[in-house]
Structure formats: structure tokens, C-alpha cells
Short mmCIF file of C-alpha atoms and ligand atoms in Angstrom, two decimals:
data_model
loop_
_atom_site.label_atom_id
_atom_site.label_comp_id
_atom_site.label_asym_id
_atom_site.label_seq_id
_atom_site.Cartn_x
_atom_site.Cartn_y
_atom_site.Cartn_z
CA UNK S 119 12.76 -14.64 15.11
CA UNK S 120 15.96 -12.71 15.66
CA UNK S 121 17.28 -11.73 19.07
CA UNK S 122 16.18 -8.12 18.49
CA UNK S 123 12.61 -8.81 17.47
CA UNK S 124 11.78 -9.91 21.02
CA UNK S 125 12.35 -6.32 22.05
CA UNK S 126 10.06 -3.31 21.95
CA UNK S 127 10.23 -0.32 19.59
CA UNK S 128 12.45 1.89 21.75
CA UNK S 129 15.07 -0.83 22.19
CA UNK S 130 14.98 -1.79 18.52
CA UNK S 131 15.43 1.81 17.35
CA UNK S 132 18.78 1.93 19.19
CA UNK S 133 20.09 -1.60 18.68
CA UNK S 134 18.35 -3.54 15.89
CA UNK S 135 20.57 -4.78 13.08
CA UNK S 136 23.87 -3.85 14.72
CA UNK S 137 26.24 -6.32 16.31
CA UNK S 138 29.12 -4.21 17.63
CA UNK S 139 31.37 -7.26 18.07
CA UNK S 140 31.54 -7.42 14.27
CA UNK S 141 32.73 -3.79 14.08
CA UNK S 142 35.64 -3.43 16.57
CA UNK S 143 33.08 -2.88 19.34
CA UNK S 144 32.37 0.63 18.01
CA UNK S 145 29.47 2.07 19.99
CA UNK S 146 28.14 4.03 16.99
CA UNK S 147 27.57 2.32 13.65
CA UNK S 148 30.81 2.94 11.67
CA UNK S 149 30.57 4.75 8.34
CA UNK S 150 32.10 2.41 5.75
CA UNK S 151 33.10 5.20 3.37
CA UNK S 152 34.45 2.88 0.72
CA UNK S 153 33.38 1.99 -2.80
CA UNK S 154 34.61 -1.58 -2.92
CA UNK S 155 35.53 -4.50 -0.64
CA UNK S 156 38.43 -6.90 -1.25
CA UNK S 157 37.43 -10.29 -2.59
CA UNK S 158 40.17 -12.04 -0.60
CA UNK S 159 40.99 -14.86 -2.97
CA UNK S 160 39.72 -15.90 -6.38
CA UNK S 161 37.57 -18.68 -4.98
CA UNK S 162 35.67 -16.27 -2.73
CA UNK S 163 35.38 -13.78 -5.60
CA UNK S 164 33.56 -16.42 -7.64
CA UNK S 165 31.27 -17.32 -4.77
CA UNK S 166 30.37 -13.64 -4.28
CA UNK S 167 29.79 -12.70 -7.91
CA UNK S 168 27.73 -15.85 -8.51
CA UNK S 169 25.60 -14.88 -5.48
CA UNK S 170 26.47 -18.14 -3.74
CA UNK S 171 27.92 -16.34 -0.74
CA UNK S 172 26.50 -13.26 0.97
CA UNK S 173 28.92 -10.39 1.42
CA UNK S 174 29.89 -6.92 0.29
CA UNK S 175 31.78 -6.25 -2.92
CA UNK S 176 30.63 -2.85 -4.26
CA UNK S 177 28.72 -0.11 -2.40
CA UNK S 178 26.20 0.54 -5.18
CA UNK S 179 24.73 -2.88 -4.37
CA UNK S 180 25.33 -3.08 -0.63
CA UNK S 181 27.38 -1.52 2.17
CA UNK S 182 27.79 -2.49 5.85
CA UNK S 183 26.57 0.89 7.19
CA UNK S 184 23.55 0.87 4.90
CA UNK S 185 22.90 -2.78 5.82
CA UNK S 186 22.45 -1.83 9.49
CA UNK S 187 19.83 0.73 8.47
CA UNK S 188 18.09 -1.88 6.30
CA UNK S 189 17.95 -4.41 9.11
CA UNK S 190 16.84 -1.78 11.62
CA UNK S 191 13.93 -0.49 9.56
CA UNK S 192 12.78 -4.04 8.74
CA UNK S 193 12.71 -4.89 12.45
CA UNK S 194 10.94 -1.67 13.43
CA UNK S 195 8.26 -2.14 10.80
CA UNK S 196 7.57 -5.85 11.35
CA UNK S 197 9.09 -6.67 7.93
CA UNK S 198 11.65 -9.31 7.00
CA UNK S 199 14.01 -7.49 4.65
CA UNK S 200 14.61 -3.92 3.49
CA UNK S 201 16.59 -2.06 0.86
CA UNK S 202 17.81 1.52 1.32
CA UNK S 203 17.84 3.81 -1.72
CA UNK S 204 18.86 7.38 -2.47
CA UNK S 205 15.43 9.06 -2.11
CA UNK S 206 11.78 8.46 -1.37
CA UNK S 207 11.03 8.82 -5.08
CA UNK S 208 13.59 6.10 -5.85
CA UNK S 209 11.83 3.85 -3.30
CA UNK S 210 8.42 4.46 -4.96
CA UNK S 211 9.79 4.12 -8.52
CA UNK S 212 11.90 0.99 -7.97
CA UNK S 213 9.14 -0.80 -6.08
CA UNK S 214 6.49 -0.16 -8.72
CA UNK S 215 8.86 -0.83 -11.64
CA UNK S 216 9.88 -4.12 -10.04
CA UNK S 217 6.20 -5.08 -9.94
CA UNK S 218 4.98 -3.82 -13.32
CA UNK S 219 8.14 -3.87 -15.42
CA UNK S 220 7.45 -5.03 -18.97
CA UNK S 221 3.97 -3.51 -18.96
CA UNK S 222 0.78 -3.69 -16.93
CA UNK S 223 -1.47 -1.61 -14.73
CA UNK S 224 -1.29 -0.38 -11.15
CA UNK S 225 -4.25 0.81 -9.11
CA UNK S 226 -3.43 3.89 -7.08
CA UNK S 227 -5.17 6.25 -4.72
CA UNK S 228 -5.56 9.60 -6.52
CA UNK S 229 -4.85 11.44 -3.28
CA UNK S 230 -1.05 11.06 -3.16
CA UNK S 231 2.17 13.10 -3.06
CA UNK S 232 2.47 15.42 -6.09
CA UNK S 233 5.62 13.90 -7.62
CA UNK S 234 4.25 10.35 -7.29
CA UNK S 235 1.05 11.53 -9.01
CA UNK S 236 3.03 13.20 -11.80
CA UNK S 237 5.26 10.15 -12.25
CA UNK S 238 2.29 7.79 -12.49
CA UNK S 239 0.32 10.08 -14.82
CA UNK S 240 3.00 11.30 -17.20
CA UNK S 241 6.20 9.19 -16.93
CA UNK S 242 5.35 5.54 -16.20
CA UNK S 243 2.93 5.31 -19.17
CA UNK S 244 5.98 6.00 -21.38
CA UNK S 245 7.44 2.74 -19.97
CA UNK S 246 4.21 0.82 -20.72
CA UNK S 247 2.82 1.03 -17.17
CA UNK S 248 -0.67 2.53 -16.87
CA UNK S 249 -2.34 3.70 -13.66
CA UNK S 250 -5.98 3.55 -12.57
CA UNK S 251 -6.55 6.48 -10.20
CA UNK S 252 -9.16 5.90 -7.47
CA UNK S 253 -10.76 8.98 -5.90
CA UNK S 254 -11.63 7.26 -2.62
CA UNK S 255 -9.26 4.37 -1.95
CA UNK S 256 -11.41 3.23 1.01
CA UNK S 257 -14.32 2.63 -1.38
CA UNK S 258 -13.54 -1.04 -2.04
CA UNK S 259 -16.19 -1.38 -4.74
CA UNK S 260 -14.40 1.36 -6.74
CA UNK S 261 -11.05 -0.38 -6.24
CA UNK S 262 -12.37 -3.83 -7.14
CA UNK S 263 -14.03 -2.51 -10.29
CA UNK S 264 -10.63 -1.24 -11.47
CA UNK S 265 -8.86 -4.62 -11.17
CA UNK S 266 -8.02 -6.03 -14.61
CA UNK S 267 -6.19 -9.12 -15.89
CA UNK S 268 -2.93 -7.17 -16.20
CA UNK S 269 -3.15 -5.31 -12.86
CA UNK S 270 0.07 -5.85 -10.91
CA UNK S 271 -0.43 -4.05 -7.58
CA UNK S 272 -2.45 -1.62 -5.48
CA UNK S 273 -0.69 1.51 -4.17
CA UNK S 274 -1.78 4.05 -1.55
CA UNK S 275 -0.41 6.28 1.18
CA UNK S 276 -1.29 5.31 4.76
CA UNK S 277 -1.86 8.98 5.70
CA UNK S 278 -2.35 11.42 2.83
CA UNK S 279 -0.71 14.74 2.12
CA UNK S 280 -1.85 17.37 3.04
CA UNK S 281 -5.32 16.38 4.30
CA UNK S 282 -4.18 13.45 6.56
CA UNK S 283 -6.91 11.09 5.35
CA UNK S 284 -6.25 7.55 6.54
CA UNK S 285 -6.32 4.44 4.34
CA UNK S 286 -8.02 1.34 5.72
CA UNK S 287 -5.04 -0.94 5.08
CA UNK S 288 -6.63 -4.11 6.50
CA UNK S 289 -9.62 -3.92 4.16
CA UNK S 290 -7.49 -2.97 1.15
CA UNK S 291 -4.98 -5.78 1.84
CA UNK S 292 -7.77 -8.34 2.03
CA UNK S 293 -9.17 -7.19 -1.31
CA UNK S 294 -5.71 -7.13 -2.94
CA UNK S 295 -4.92 -10.66 -1.74
CA UNK S 296 -8.30 -12.02 -2.91
CA UNK S 297 -7.21 -10.97 -6.40
CA UNK S 298 -3.59 -12.20 -6.14
CA UNK S 299 -2.18 -8.65 -5.93
CA UNK S 300 0.40 -7.17 -3.57
CA UNK S 301 -0.49 -4.06 -1.57
CA UNK S 302 2.19 -1.33 -1.54
CA UNK S 303 1.89 1.40 1.09
CA UNK S 304 3.80 4.68 1.24
CA UNK S 305 4.06 5.12 5.02
CA UNK S 306 6.17 8.30 4.96
CA UNK S 307 3.85 10.50 7.04
CA UNK S 308 3.28 8.26 10.09
CA UNK S 309 6.78 6.69 10.18
CA UNK S 310 7.12 3.19 11.70
CA UNK S 311 6.59 4.67 15.17
CA UNK S 312 2.96 5.60 14.54
CA UNK S 313 1.94 2.88 12.09
CA UNK S 314 3.24 -0.37 10.63
CA UNK S 315 1.36 -1.24 7.40
CA UNK S 316 2.80 -4.79 7.32
CA UNK S 317 1.18 -5.56 10.69
CA UNK S 318 -2.14 -4.61 9.04
CA UNK S 319 -1.65 -6.81 5.97
CA UNK S 320 0.43 -4.73 3.50
CA UNK S 321 3.08 -6.59 1.50
CA UNK S 322 5.52 -3.78 0.73
CA UNK S 323 6.15 -0.47 2.46
CA UNK S 324 8.01 2.48 0.98
CA UNK S 325 9.36 5.52 2.78
CA UNK S 326 10.77 8.88 2.08
CA UNK S 327 13.10 8.68 5.09
CA UNK S 328 13.99 12.24 4.13
CA UNK S 329 11.03 13.14 6.38
CA UNK S 330 10.12 12.11 9.93
CA UNK S 331 12.28 8.98 10.08
CA UNK S 332 15.53 10.95 9.89
CA UNK S 333 13.71 13.95 11.28
CA UNK S 334 16.10 16.87 10.95
CA UNK S 335 15.67 17.96 7.34
CA UNK S 336 19.26 17.00 6.57
CA UNK S 337 19.25 13.89 4.36
CA UNK S 338 17.39 12.80 1.22
CA UNK S 339 16.84 9.03 1.44
CA UNK S 340 14.36 6.24 0.83
CA UNK S 341 13.53 2.78 2.15
CA UNK S 342 11.70 -0.27 0.80
CA UNK S 343 10.47 -2.84 3.34
CA UNK S 344 9.24 -6.31 2.38
CA UNK S 345 6.96 -8.48 4.54
CA UNK S 346 8.05 -11.51 2.48
CA UNK S 347 4.50 -12.83 2.51
CA UNK S 348 3.61 -12.40 -1.16
CA UNK S 349 4.24 -15.12 -3.77
CA UNK S 350 5.81 -13.54 -6.85
CA UNK S 351 5.69 -16.95 -8.53
CA UNK S 352 1.89 -16.81 -8.85
CA UNK S 353 1.99 -16.44 -12.64
CA UNK S 354 1.33 -12.67 -12.74
CA UNK S 355 4.96 -11.48 -12.60
CA UNK S 356 6.94 -12.85 -15.55
CA UNK S 357 10.09 -10.97 -14.51
CA UNK S 358 10.31 -13.01 -11.29
CA UNK S 359 9.79 -16.39 -12.98
CA UNK S 360 11.81 -16.09 -16.18
CA UNK S 361 15.37 -17.42 -16.23
CA UNK S 362 17.84 -14.60 -15.76
CA UNK S 363 21.36 -14.61 -17.16
CA UNK S 364 22.93 -13.03 -14.05
CA UNK S 365 21.50 -15.74 -11.83
CA UNK S 366 22.74 -18.57 -14.02
CA UNK S 367 26.15 -20.06 -14.46
CA UNK S 368 27.34 -20.36 -18.04
CA UNK S 369 29.98 -22.97 -17.27
CA UNK S 370 27.61 -25.23 -15.38
CA UNK S 371 24.89 -24.43 -17.96
CA UNK S 372 22.41 -23.61 -15.19
CA UNK S 373 19.74 -20.95 -15.61
CA UNK S 374 17.61 -19.76 -12.73
CA UNK S 375 14.83 -17.29 -12.00
CA UNK S 376 14.56 -14.88 -9.06
CA UNK S 377 11.82 -16.97 -7.46
CA UNK S 378 13.90 -20.16 -7.81
CA UNK S 379 17.06 -18.52 -6.52
CA UNK S 380 15.75 -16.36 -3.71
CA UNK S 381 12.35 -17.80 -2.73
CA UNK S 382 10.63 -15.45 -0.26
CA UNK S 383 13.45 -12.91 -0.73
CA UNK S 384 12.85 -12.62 -4.50
CA UNK S 385 11.42 -9.08 -4.34
CA UNK S 386 14.25 -7.37 -2.45
CA UNK S 387 16.90 -9.47 -4.21
CA UNK S 388 15.54 -8.25 -7.53
CA UNK S 389 15.51 -4.62 -6.33
CA UNK S 390 19.17 -4.99 -5.41
CA UNK S 391 20.35 -7.01 -8.43
CA UNK S 392 18.37 -5.14 -11.09
CA UNK S 393 17.48 -1.70 -9.76
CA UNK S 394 20.34 -0.75 -7.43
CA UNK S 395 22.94 -2.50 -9.57
CA UNK S 396 21.66 -1.25 -12.95
CA UNK S 397 19.72 1.98 -12.31
CA UNK S 398 21.99 2.90 -9.43
CA UNK S 399 20.18 5.19 -6.93
CA UNK S 400 22.23 3.87 -3.99
CA UNK S 401 22.15 5.56 -0.59
CA UNK S 402 25.60 6.71 0.52
CA UNK S 403 27.00 5.21 3.76
CA UNK S 404 27.22 8.67 5.33
CA UNK S 405 23.56 9.36 4.55
CA UNK S 406 22.61 5.94 5.93
CA UNK S 407 24.45 6.89 9.12
CA UNK S 408 22.46 10.15 9.38
CA UNK S 409 19.18 8.25 9.01
CA UNK S 410 20.31 5.78 11.72
CA UNK S 411 21.11 8.71 14.02
CA UNK S 412 17.66 10.18 13.40
CA UNK S 413 15.93 6.88 14.17
CA UNK S 414 17.52 6.84 17.64
CA UNK S 415 15.15 9.63 18.72
CA UNK S 416 12.16 8.78 16.51
CA UNK S 417 9.68 7.98 19.30
CA UNK S 418 10.65 10.91 21.51
CA UNK S 419 10.38 13.33 18.61
CA UNK S 420 7.12 11.98 17.26
CA UNK S 421 5.45 11.73 20.68
CA UNK S 422 6.10 15.44 21.34
CA UNK S 423 5.32 16.50 17.78
CA UNK S 424 1.98 14.64 17.76
CA UNK S 425 0.97 16.21 21.11
CA UNK S 426 1.84 19.69 19.80
CA UNK S 427 0.03 19.05 16.50
CA UNK S 428 -3.15 17.99 18.31
CA UNK S 429 -2.97 21.16 20.44
CA UNK S 430 -2.41 23.39 17.40
CA UNK S 431 -5.20 21.64 15.45
CA UNK S 432 -7.63 22.26 18.33
CA UNK S 433 -6.54 25.91 18.56
CA UNK S 434 -6.95 26.52 14.82
CA UNK S 435 -10.38 24.81 14.84
CA UNK S 436 -11.60 27.59 17.13
CA UNK S 437 -9.90 30.45 15.29
CA UNK S 438 -12.33 32.97 13.71
CA UNK S 439 -10.25 33.30 10.52
CA UNK S 440 -9.87 29.55 9.92
CA UNK S 441 -12.58 27.97 7.77
CA UNK S 442 -11.55 24.33 8.23
CA UNK S 443 -8.80 22.23 9.83
CA UNK S 444 -7.79 19.05 8.02
CA UNK S 445 -6.38 16.72 10.65
CA UNK S 446 -7.81 13.23 11.08
CA UNK S 447 -6.52 13.18 14.67
CA UNK S 448 -9.32 15.55 15.76
CA UNK S 449 -12.13 13.82 17.72
CA UNK S 450 -14.88 15.20 15.44
CA UNK S 451 -13.17 14.02 12.22
CA UNK S 452 -15.25 11.63 10.04
CA UNK S 453 -12.41 9.07 10.18
CA UNK S 454 -12.13 9.25 13.98
CA UNK S 455 -13.00 5.54 14.52
CA UNK S 456 -10.50 4.26 11.97
CA UNK S 457 -7.80 6.55 13.39
CA UNK S 458 -8.56 5.36 16.95
CA UNK S 459 -8.30 1.71 15.78
CA UNK S 460 -5.09 1.97 13.75
CA UNK S 461 -3.19 4.94 15.22
CA UNK S 462 -3.17 4.62 19.01
CA UNK S 463 -0.08 6.89 19.21
CA UNK S 464 -1.69 9.58 17.04
CA UNK S 465 -1.92 10.20 13.32
CA UNK S 466 1.11 12.42 12.89
CA UNK S 467 2.70 15.84 13.02
CA UNK S 468 1.32 17.28 9.79
CA UNK S 469 -1.95 19.14 9.39
CA UNK S 470 -3.57 21.55 6.97
CA UNK S 471 -6.02 24.39 7.39
CA UNK S 472 -8.04 26.64 5.12
CA UNK S 473 -8.11 30.34 5.78
CA UNK S 474 -11.52 32.00 5.86
CA UNK S 475 -10.52 34.39 3.12
CA UNK S 476 -8.77 34.34 -0.24
CA UNK S 477 -5.32 33.31 -1.44
CA UNK S 478 -4.17 36.85 -0.63
CA UNK S 479 -4.65 36.22 3.10
CA UNK S 480 -3.03 32.79 2.81
CA UNK S 481 0.04 34.40 1.22
CA UNK S 482 0.15 37.08 3.93
CA UNK S 483 0.28 34.34 6.60
CA UNK S 484 3.20 32.63 4.83
CA UNK S 485 5.05 35.95 4.67
CA UNK S 486 4.28 36.89 8.30
CA UNK S 487 5.31 33.78 10.27
CA UNK S 488 8.50 34.11 12.28
CA UNK S 489 9.18 30.66 13.77
CA UNK S 490 7.72 28.53 10.98
CA UNK S 491 10.01 28.13 7.93
CA UNK S 492 8.30 28.51 4.55
CA UNK S 493 9.68 25.59 2.53
CA UNK S 494 8.59 22.35 0.79
CA UNK S 495 9.37 19.64 3.32
CA UNK S 496 7.76 17.82 6.27
CA UNK S 497 8.97 15.85 9.29
CA UNK S 498 11.72 18.22 10.42
CA UNK S 499 12.67 19.18 14.00
CA UNK S 500 11.83 22.73 12.86
CA UNK S 501 8.21 23.69 12.18
CA UNK S 502 7.46 24.20 8.50
CA UNK S 503 4.70 25.95 6.58
CA UNK S 504 3.75 25.80 2.92
CA UNK S 505 0.93 26.54 0.45
CA UNK S 506 0.64 23.08 -1.19
CA UNK S 507 -1.54 24.17 -4.12
CA UNK S 508 1.24 26.49 -5.39
CA UNK S 509 4.22 24.30 -4.46
CA UNK S 510 4.23 20.63 -3.41
CA UNK S 511 0.96 19.78 -5.18
CA UNK S 512 1.47 21.98 -8.23
CA UNK S 513 1.98 18.87 -10.43
CA UNK S 514 -1.53 17.62 -9.69
CA UNK S 515 -3.96 18.99 -12.30
CA UNK S 516 -6.45 21.46 -10.80
CA UNK S 517 -9.44 19.19 -11.61
CA UNK S 518 -7.85 16.35 -9.58
CA UNK S 519 -6.98 18.73 -6.71
CA UNK S 520 -10.54 20.00 -6.60
CA UNK S 521 -11.82 16.46 -6.05
CA UNK S 522 -10.04 16.37 -2.68
CA UNK S 523 -11.08 19.99 -2.07
CA UNK S 524 -7.52 21.33 -2.20
CA UNK S 525 -7.53 25.02 -3.15
CA UNK S 526 -4.95 27.79 -2.87
CA UNK S 527 -6.37 28.88 0.48
CA UNK S 528 -4.95 25.72 2.08
CA UNK S 529 -1.88 25.97 4.28
CA UNK S 530 0.06 22.89 5.40
CA UNK S 531 1.97 22.80 8.66
CA UNK S 532 4.62 20.30 9.75
CA UNK S 533 5.05 20.65 13.47
CA UNK S 534 8.57 20.47 14.90
CA UNK S 535 10.05 20.32 18.36
CA UNK S 536 9.63 23.96 19.40
CA UNK S 537 7.32 24.95 22.27
CA UNK S 538 3.71 24.44 21.10
CA UNK S 539 2.51 27.69 22.69
CA UNK S 540 5.18 29.67 20.86
CA UNK S 541 4.05 28.07 17.60
CA UNK S 542 0.43 28.96 18.36
CA UNK S 543 1.43 32.55 19.13
CA UNK S 544 3.36 32.71 15.84
CA UNK S 545 0.32 31.51 13.87
CA UNK S 546 -1.98 33.89 15.76
CA UNK S 547 0.17 36.93 15.00
CA UNK S 548 0.44 35.90 11.32
CA UNK S 549 -3.34 35.39 11.06
CA UNK S 550 -3.93 38.74 12.77
CA UNK S 551 -1.62 40.49 10.29
CA UNK S 552 -3.26 38.76 7.31
CA UNK S 553 -6.77 39.84 8.32
CA UNK S 554 -5.77 43.29 9.61
C1 PLP A 705 4.46 10.71 0.86
C2 PLP A 705 5.74 10.95 0.14
N1 PLP A 705 6.29 9.98 -0.60
C3 PLP A 705 7.45 10.16 -1.28
C4 PLP A 705 8.09 11.37 -1.26
C5 PLP A 705 9.38 11.56 -2.04
O1 PLP A 705 10.46 11.56 -1.16
P1 PLP A 705 11.90 12.20 -1.49
O2 PLP A 705 11.77 13.66 -1.46
O3 PLP A 705 12.76 11.63 -0.39
O4 PLP A 705 12.30 11.68 -2.84
C6 PLP A 705 7.57 12.42 -0.49
C7 PLP A 705 8.26 13.73 -0.47
O5 PLP A 705 7.74 14.72 -0.01
C8 PLP A 705 6.36 12.21 0.22
O6 PLP A 705 5.80 13.19 0.95
#
């Protein structure tokens, strides 16, 4: 246990992973805006390049500013190690490629972010990785029936977009582990403040820290967090057990695998050595700094945003021109018990509603709002509004969208830090105009 991990969330979000005595006592985390780091002497160079000594040599593989962010997110999420990458999509892609590289299957919830869905359906199969899409990821019989000899992992989002359905991580983790599979959870919507999948049994967590974690709509970034509890030497993951040239030493005629070399840290080491080093979606030190700055106010932002979202959800539920509100934080929601068990701080700052009319009225609302910004993002300090069927979820075939009930009369809101009553008034005037 590190010094920091004895502290609570609000102390960790300010201090975890940063020892100012190692950085000229700078109060803020310095931005190491440099590509490379001097080796010192030839002996140290050899130690570093042969991975015998830890240290920084080239910022595509690691950087001191980014390293603080990695340590901080691992501490906040109850994980052991993390890797920062250039976007949420890079976090999803690298994690799943690292697990299923060389061919295999992944079981995934069908109800996921549009680009993830599109990647799994149309791109990964071209790399020999097939996906089994599960309509209801909480139906364990459906999930278990999809497990095959070459299945490599189970993937789901903790809270789905845009209908905020919650995944029962504990049950899914138990099932995954019974079958020797790791559970990967995209925890973008709740952020580590509202939910920590690792504390409920997940093995790997991915984030688009573009969203609520950084929280100001100013930086595209992604994070991969590892619980270091899964054994990648269990015979299912050849890439972790085969001898790898970069881990060997030609002169000493030694060849080693990732599991032999890194033990419990094999997963994140492989992400860094293979995916960051060779595919290259590294997060810049300046962007890492922006994410760190955002994390400093994560709890304060989310606490207010969740309270406003609950108020707005209640208001919309009683609005005569709203057919349905999709927010699992409402007391009458079918998932209320699961939400109360796993999300004591609330389920998040995103909700969706269906207008009691046609797409024409939905479009009129989007064009009439004054405070809400009409754009494809969530988790900003500003409130955002979008029609997911025409934008963020366009990549999902209509038949698949219909299964989760998503039509073009749905509107998604991401609630920011403005006054909740002003936001309600803005929605009311837009609804009034639409149904005039
Ligand atoms: C749940 C989820 N995962 C991943 C992503 C991809 O993140 P990014 O835009 O940072 O690549 C998004 C983006 O909206 C998302 O909502």
C-alpha cells in the first residue's frame, strides 16, 4: 500500500502520484514538454533499453507528467497501474487488441458507444477478432452461452449511452472469472468518483478522459487502468507467454515472455512496449496536465452535476410533452435497486428523454435551446444537448438501435455546472416553442 492509498478520494485527487520533492518542489505538476531524456552514460543507456532499469527515455513510451496522471488515476480507481493514451478510442482499441491480438472472440454488450460498436462490428473482424454482441449484458445465461474456446474477454460499459442502463459488474466479473476471462469495463460515464469497477471485480477499466474526468471539454485523452489481478499466463493468451525479441538479450542469449518479465504487470507493460511504442497514440504531456487539472475538481463538479441532473430528470418526467425519461437515477426506474447498491453518489450527469411527438419537434428543441450547446460530447462544465440517433449513435445500424428503443425522438442531455433552474427554464421554453 502506498502512502497515498491510505487517503480518501478528495485527498488523492489532489496529491496521488506526485512527489513534489522530485520536481524542484513545484506546487503544480510540471509539464515535461520534451521528446527525449538523456541516458547519462552508456551503462545506464543499456540498462534502460533492456528494461532492466525503470526510467524515461522517449515520450512516446513514457513521460514524467503523464506518469503522474497514470499513478493518480490508478489510485483513485483502486487499480495498481495505469497507462495514459491519446483518446478514449485508443484506450478501448489497445486494451482489446492486447487481449485478442492474433485472433479470437470478445463478448460485448450491444448497448455501447457508437464508435466502439462500429469498430467491433466492421474493423476488428478485419484483424481476425470477432465480437459476440449481447442484447442484455445483465442476462448472464445469454453471456455464458456466448463463451467459446477462443473467447478472450468480456467488455461492457458500466453506465450506457444514452439510456444510462447500469451493468451488474459483480455478477459479470464472477461469470468471467469462472471461465478464465478478464472483464473489461468502459467507465467513462460515471468517472472514478461515482463508480470504481475494479472494486466490484473488474480486471481492466478504460476511460475516455475526454469526458467527465477532465470535465471542461478541452482535451481528448484516454486511460487504461489495471487491477493486476488477472493471470495472463493461464494458457489463453499466447502473446503474453511467447518469447519476445525485445524482452530478450541477444548477447546473453536470453529470451523472455511478458509474463516472465513483468509478472502481474504484464498487461500494462505490453500496452506500453507494443502499443504505445509501436502504434504510437501517446498522450502529450500538456494534455496530461490538463486532465490532472480537471481531476482536482472532479468530486465537486460531479456532486453538483448529479444533483442538477436528478432535478432535471424529475422535472422532465412530469412534463406534458415528454413521453419518457431515461435516467436510471430516478426512484421508479427498473434498475433502482442495483443503482442504489453500486452508485451511492448517484449514477451520473447524463440523461435522455423522448419527446411526445415526432422528430420534427425533437429538432425544434435542439434549435431553440439557448444555454445548452448542441454538440456531440458529454461531461463538460457546460450543458450539452444532442440527438443521438442522428449523430453519436449514427454508426449503430437501425435494427440494433431499435432493440434498445433508441429512435430519432430521443434527446440526450449532459448537465454542466450552470444553475439547474436556468437549465430547466431553457428546456421549458424550447419544449414550448417546439409544440407551439
Ligand atoms: C463510453 C465512451 N467510450 C469511449 C469513447 C471514445 O472517447 P474519445 O472521444 O476520447 O476517443 C466515448 C466518446 O464519446 C464514450 O462515450
